[in-house]
Amino acid sequence: MSIKDAVRPVVRDARATVLPDPADRHGPLPPVMLALTVVTGLVDSFSYLVLGHVFVANMTGNVVFSGFAIAGAAGFSLVASLAALAAFAAGALLGGRIAHRCRAHRGRVLHLALVLETVLVLAACAVARYNAPLAAAGARYPLIALLGLALGIQNAVARALAVPDLTTTVLTMTITGIASDSRAAGGPGGRTGRRALSILAMFAGALAGAFAVRFGDPFLPLLLATLLLAGCTLTAFTLARSDASWTDPL
């Protein structure tokens, strides 16, 4: 197989993710999920670089960090990691209630979740803008709580919507899928373009967030995330009014 023949289906898959067929089972959800993946990169770059070694979206990292902290490794806080885990779990609980209550219409599930997430990230943005130093407990823990809640909601709803390979947070299985499903491994090589876009979206958010923290203002990643979420929320408002087939019950 030539390189051109190998690349063509990847490009086709990526294009179908960014510009999906309205008649597809997931309709216009894939590009929204990609945008939320960028939000994850922005928010986690802020939490890790500004609030210390803690994530508000990647809970696997916090479990590992808790072990580091108990072992006495420098720079890790057991309290911060547990606070992030608790806030995320509370957000996931709330997101689950949204998904189950509004399950008759997928667009409404997404819209309600994004309204709450946008409000929470906007509140965190305000705290980050007007409180200093951000690493102090008076700002650090409210920010962990607000952002953990927001990303817990996002993850629970992304799980309920179940758009293939667009979880908005977890990339381990995405990377595994690219390798294990590849033709080199004897697999069908499907959805490589979508999976690659998911990885690039997370990378782009993390890169933009890190540059904003290092060369701008620490609150800028949250401002960018808020603006992106506002755009997604407006899109979801339109989707919530749709009666297309992709909005059928979860």
mmCIF file with all atom_site columns, N, CA and C in Angstrom, residues 179-212:
data_model
loop_
_atom_site.group_PDB
_atom_site.id
_atom_site.type_symbol
_atom_site.label_atom_id
_atom_site.label_alt_id
_atom_site.label_comp_id
_atom_site.label_asym_id
_atom_site.label_entity_id
_atom_site.label_seq_id
_atom_site.pdbx_PDB_ins_code
_atom_site.Cartn_x
_atom_site.Cartn_y
_atom_site.Cartn_z
_atom_site.occupancy
_atom_site.B_iso_or_equiv
_atom_site.pdbx_formal_charge
_atom_site.auth_seq_id
_atom_site.auth_comp_id
_atom_site.auth_asym_id
_atom_site.auth_atom_id
_atom_site.pdbx_PDB_model_num
ATOM 1   N N  . ALA A 1 179 ? -2.789  2.422  17.649 1.00 0.00 ? 179 ALA A N  1
ATOM 2   C CA . ALA A 1 179 ? -1.762  1.411  17.428 1.00 0.00 ? 179 ALA A CA 1
ATOM 3   C C  . ALA A 1 179 ? -2.347  0.015  17.256 1.00 0.00 ? 179 ALA A C  1
ATOM 4   N N  . SER A 1 180 ? -3.247  -0.384 18.162 1.00 0.00 ? 180 SER A N  1
ATOM 5   C CA . SER A 1 180 ? -3.733  -1.765 18.143 1.00 0.00 ? 180 SER A CA 1
ATOM 6   C C  . SER A 1 180 ? -4.700  -2.049 17.002 1.00 0.00 ? 180 SER A C  1
ATOM 7   N N  . ASP A 1 181 ? -5.396  -1.008 16.507 1.00 0.00 ? 181 ASP A N  1
ATOM 8   C CA . ASP A 1 181 ? -6.324  -1.205 15.390 1.00 0.00 ? 181 ASP A CA 1
ATOM 9   C C  . ASP A 1 181 ? -5.684  -0.926 14.036 1.00 0.00 ? 181 ASP A C  1
ATOM 10  N N  . SER A 1 182 ? -4.411  -0.572 14.041 1.00 0.00 ? 182 SER A N  1
ATOM 11  C CA . SER A 1 182 ? -3.741  -0.222 12.776 1.00 0.00 ? 182 SER A CA 1
ATOM 12  C C  . SER A 1 182 ? -3.562  -1.453 11.894 1.00 0.00 ? 182 SER A C  1
ATOM 13  N N  . ARG A 1 183 ? -3.367  -1.200 10.622 1.00 0.00 ? 183 ARG A N  1
ATOM 14  C CA . ARG A 1 183 ? -3.141  -2.299 9.688  1.00 0.00 ? 183 ARG A CA 1
ATOM 15  C C  . ARG A 1 183 ? -1.828  -3.012 9.995  1.00 0.00 ? 183 ARG A C  1
ATOM 16  N N  . ALA A 1 184 ? -0.866  -2.266 10.554 1.00 0.00 ? 184 ALA A N  1
ATOM 17  C CA . ALA A 1 184 ? 0.410   -2.883 10.923 1.00 0.00 ? 184 ALA A CA 1
ATOM 18  C C  . ALA A 1 184 ? 0.212   -3.938 12.002 1.00 0.00 ? 184 ALA A C  1
ATOM 19  N N  . ALA A 1 185 ? -0.821  -3.735 12.845 1.00 0.00 ? 185 ALA A N  1
ATOM 20  C CA . ALA A 1 185 ? -1.123  -4.709 13.900 1.00 0.00 ? 185 ALA A CA 1
ATOM 21  C C  . ALA A 1 185 ? -2.092  -5.777 13.424 1.00 0.00 ? 185 ALA A C  1
ATOM 22  N N  . GLY A 1 186 ? -2.520  -5.674 12.158 1.00 0.00 ? 186 GLY A N  1
ATOM 23  C CA . GLY A 1 186 ? -3.461  -6.627 11.609 1.00 0.00 ? 186 GLY A CA 1
ATOM 24  C C  . GLY A 1 186 ? -4.906  -6.219 11.782 1.00 0.00 ? 186 GLY A C  1
ATOM 25  N N  . GLY A 1 187 ? -5.134  -4.966 12.200 1.00 0.00 ? 187 GLY A N  1
ATOM 26  C CA . GLY A 1 187 ? -6.485  -4.470 12.412 1.00 0.00 ? 187 GLY A CA 1
ATOM 27  C C  . GLY A 1 187 ? -7.039  -3.756 11.190 1.00 0.00 ? 187 GLY A C  1
ATOM 28  N N  . PRO A 1 188 ? -8.253  -3.211 11.308 1.00 0.00 ? 188 PRO A N  1
ATOM 29  C CA . PRO A 1 188 ? -8.900  -2.546 10.176 1.00 0.00 ? 188 PRO A CA 1
ATOM 30  C C  . PRO A 1 188 ? -8.395  -1.132 9.929  1.00 0.00 ? 188 PRO A C  1
ATOM 31  N N  . GLY A 1 189 ? -7.726  -0.532 10.927 1.00 0.00 ? 189 GLY A N  1
ATOM 32  C CA . GLY A 1 189 ? -7.205  0.822  10.759 1.00 0.00 ? 189 GLY A CA 1
ATOM 33  C C  . GLY A 1 189 ? -8.271  1.896  10.796 1.00 0.00 ? 189 GLY A C  1
ATOM 34  N N  . GLY A 1 190 ? -9.387  1.633  11.439 1.00 0.00 ? 190 GLY A N  1
ATOM 35  C CA . GLY A 1 190 ? -10.495 2.584  11.442 1.00 0.00 ? 190 GLY A CA 1
ATOM 36  C C  . GLY A 1 190 ? -10.353 3.713  12.445 1.00 0.00 ? 190 GLY A C  1
ATOM 37  N N  . ARG A 1 191 ? -10.974 4.844  12.139 1.00 0.00 ? 191 ARG A N  1
ATOM 38  C CA . ARG A 1 191 ? -11.096 6.028  12.982 1.00 0.00 ? 191 ARG A CA 1
ATOM 39  C C  . ARG A 1 191 ? -9.759  6.628  13.418 1.00 0.00 ? 191 ARG A C  1
ATOM 40  N N  . THR A 1 192 ? -8.706  6.390  12.656 1.00 0.00 ? 192 THR A N  1
ATOM 41  C CA . THR A 1 192 ? -7.402  6.962  13.009 1.00 0.00 ? 192 THR A CA 1
ATOM 42  C C  . THR A 1 192 ? -7.434  8.477  12.925 1.00 0.00 ? 192 THR A C  1
ATOM 43  N N  . GLY A 1 193 ? -8.119  9.025  11.922 1.00 0.00 ? 193 GLY A N  1
ATOM 44  C CA . GLY A 1 193 ? -8.197  10.473 11.776 1.00 0.00 ? 193 GLY A CA 1
ATOM 45  C C  . GLY A 1 193 ? -8.882  11.123 12.954 1.00 0.00 ? 193 GLY A C  1
ATOM 46  N N  . ARG A 1 194 ? -10.002 10.559 13.392 1.00 0.00 ? 194 ARG A N  1
ATOM 47  C CA . ARG A 1 194 ? -10.720 11.103 14.547 1.00 0.00 ? 194 ARG A CA 1
ATOM 48  C C  . ARG A 1 194 ? -9.867  11.019 15.804 1.00 0.00 ? 194 ARG A C  1
ATOM 49  N N  . ARG A 1 195 ? -9.231  9.894  16.013 1.00 0.00 ? 195 ARG A N  1
ATOM 50  C CA . ARG A 1 195 ? -8.398  9.723  17.196 1.00 0.00 ? 195 ARG A CA 1
ATOM 51  C C  . ARG A 1 195 ? -7.228  10.702 17.200 1.00 0.00 ? 195 ARG A C  1
ATOM 52  N N  . ALA A 1 196 ? -6.623  10.893 16.037 1.00 0.00 ? 196 ALA A N  1
ATOM 53  C CA . ALA A 1 196 ? -5.508  11.840 15.939 1.00 0.00 ? 196 ALA A CA 1
ATOM 54  C C  . ALA A 1 196 ? -5.976  13.263 16.238 1.00 0.00 ? 196 ALA A C  1
ATOM 55  N N  . LEU A 1 197 ? -7.162  13.626 15.768 1.00 0.00 ? 197 LEU A N  1
ATOM 56  C CA . LEU A 1 197 ? -7.709  14.954 16.059 1.00 0.00 ? 197 LEU A CA 1
ATOM 57  C C  . LEU A 1 197 ? -7.942  15.139 17.559 1.00 0.00 ? 197 LEU A C  1
ATOM 58  N N  . SER A 1 198 ? -8.409  14.104 18.235 1.00 0.00 ? 198 SER A N  1
ATOM 59  C CA . SER A 1 198 ? -8.623  14.182 19.674 1.00 0.00 ? 198 SER A CA 1
ATOM 60  C C  . SER A 1 198 ? -7.316  14.447 20.409 1.00 0.00 ? 198 SER A C  1
ATOM 61  N N  . ILE A 1 199 ? -6.269  13.758 20.003 1.00 0.00 ? 199 ILE A N  1
ATOM 62  C CA . ILE A 1 199 ? -4.947  13.967 20.611 1.00 0.00 ? 199 ILE A CA 1
ATOM 63  C C  . ILE A 1 199 ? -4.451  15.382 20.320 1.00 0.00 ? 199 ILE A C  1
ATOM 64  N N  . LEU A 1 200 ? -4.588  15.823 19.087 1.00 0.00 ? 200 LEU A N  1
ATOM 65  C CA . LEU A 1 200 ? -4.147  17.166 18.715 1.00 0.00 ? 200 LEU A CA 1
ATOM 66  C C  . LEU A 1 200 ? -4.939  18.249 19.452 1.00 0.00 ? 200 LEU A C  1
ATOM 67  N N  . ALA A 1 201 ? -6.230  18.013 19.669 1.00 0.00 ? 201 ALA A N  1
ATOM 68  C CA . ALA A 1 201 ? -7.049  18.985 20.380 1.00 0.00 ? 201 ALA A CA 1
ATOM 69  C C  . ALA A 1 201 ? -6.564  19.151 21.819 1.00 0.00 ? 201 ALA A C  1
ATOM 70  N N  . MET A 1 202 ? -6.293  18.036 22.493 1.00 0.00 ? 202 MET A N  1
ATOM 71  C CA . MET A 1 202 ? -5.777  18.108 23.862 1.00 0.00 ? 202 MET A CA 1
ATOM 72  C C  . MET A 1 202 ? -4.413  18.794 23.883 1.00 0.00 ? 202 MET A C  1
ATOM 73  N N  . PHE A 1 203 ? -3.562  18.427 22.929 1.00 0.00 ? 203 PHE A N  1
ATOM 74  C CA . PHE A 1 203 ? -2.228  19.033 22.846 1.00 0.00 ? 203 PHE A CA 1
ATOM 75  C C  . PHE A 1 203 ? -2.326  20.534 22.616 1.00 0.00 ? 203 PHE A C  1
ATOM 76  N N  . ALA A 1 204 ? -3.204  20.937 21.706 1.00 0.00 ? 204 ALA A N  1
ATOM 77  C CA . ALA A 1 204 ? -3.353  22.365 21.397 1.00 0.00 ? 204 ALA A CA 1
ATOM 78  C C  . ALA A 1 204 ? -3.817  23.137 22.627 1.00 0.00 ? 204 ALA A C  1
ATOM 79  N N  . GLY A 1 205 ? -4.784  22.594 23.378 1.00 0.00 ? 205 GLY A N  1
ATOM 80  C CA . GLY A 1 205 ? -5.244  23.260 24.582 1.00 0.00 ? 205 GLY A CA 1
ATOM 81  C C  . GLY A 1 205 ? -4.152  23.380 25.622 1.00 0.00 ? 205 GLY A C  1
ATOM 82  N N  . ALA A 1 206 ? -3.402  22.295 25.825 1.00 0.00 ? 206 ALA A N  1
ATOM 83  C CA . ALA A 1 206 ? -2.312  22.318 26.809 1.00 0.00 ? 206 ALA A CA 1
ATOM 84  C C  . ALA A 1 206 ? -1.209  23.288 26.390 1.00 0.00 ? 206 ALA A C  1
ATOM 85  N N  . LEU A 1 207 ? -0.880  23.289 25.099 1.00 0.00 ? 207 LEU A N  1
ATOM 86  C CA . LEU A 1 207 ? 0.167   24.186 24.605 1.00 0.00 ? 207 LEU A CA 1
ATOM 87  C C  . LEU A 1 207 ? -0.247  25.638 24.754 1.00 0.00 ? 207 LEU A C  1
ATOM 88  N N  . ALA A 1 208 ? -1.469  25.964 24.341 1.00 0.00 ? 208 ALA A N  1
ATOM 89  C CA . ALA A 1 208 ? -1.957  27.339 24.471 1.00 0.00 ? 208 ALA A CA 1
ATOM 90  C C  . ALA A 1 208 ? -2.015  27.758 25.930 1.00 0.00 ? 208 ALA A C  1
ATOM 91  N N  . GLY A 1 209 ? -2.476  26.844 26.797 1.00 0.00 ? 209 GLY A N  1
ATOM 92  C CA . GLY A 1 209 ? -2.552  27.164 28.214 1.00 0.00 ? 209 GLY A CA 1
ATOM 93  C C  . GLY A 1 209 ? -1.184  27.399 28.827 1.00 0.00 ? 209 GLY A C  1
ATOM 94  N N  . ALA A 1 210 ? -0.215  26.583 28.465 1.00 0.00 ? 210 ALA A N  1
ATOM 95  C CA . ALA A 1 210 ? 1.135   26.745 29.002 1.00 0.00 ? 210 ALA A CA 1
ATOM 96  C C  . ALA A 1 210 ? 1.770   28.051 28.535 1.00 0.00 ? 210 ALA A C  1
ATOM 97  N N  . PHE A 1 211 ? 1.607   28.386 27.270 1.00 0.00 ? 211 PHE A N  1
ATOM 98  C CA . PHE A 1 211 ? 2.127   29.667 26.775 1.00 0.00 ? 211 PHE A CA 1
ATOM 99  C C  . PHE A 1 211 ? 1.457   30.831 27.487 1.00 0.00 ? 211 PHE A C  1
ATOM 100 N N  . ALA A 1 212 ? 0.143   30.732 27.711 1.00 0.00 ? 212 ALA A N  1
ATOM 101 C CA . ALA A 1 212 ? -0.583  31.816 28.380 1.00 0.00 ? 212 ALA A CA 1
ATOM 102 C C  . ALA A 1 212 ? -0.087  32.011 29.802 1.00 0.00 ? 212 ALA A C  1
#
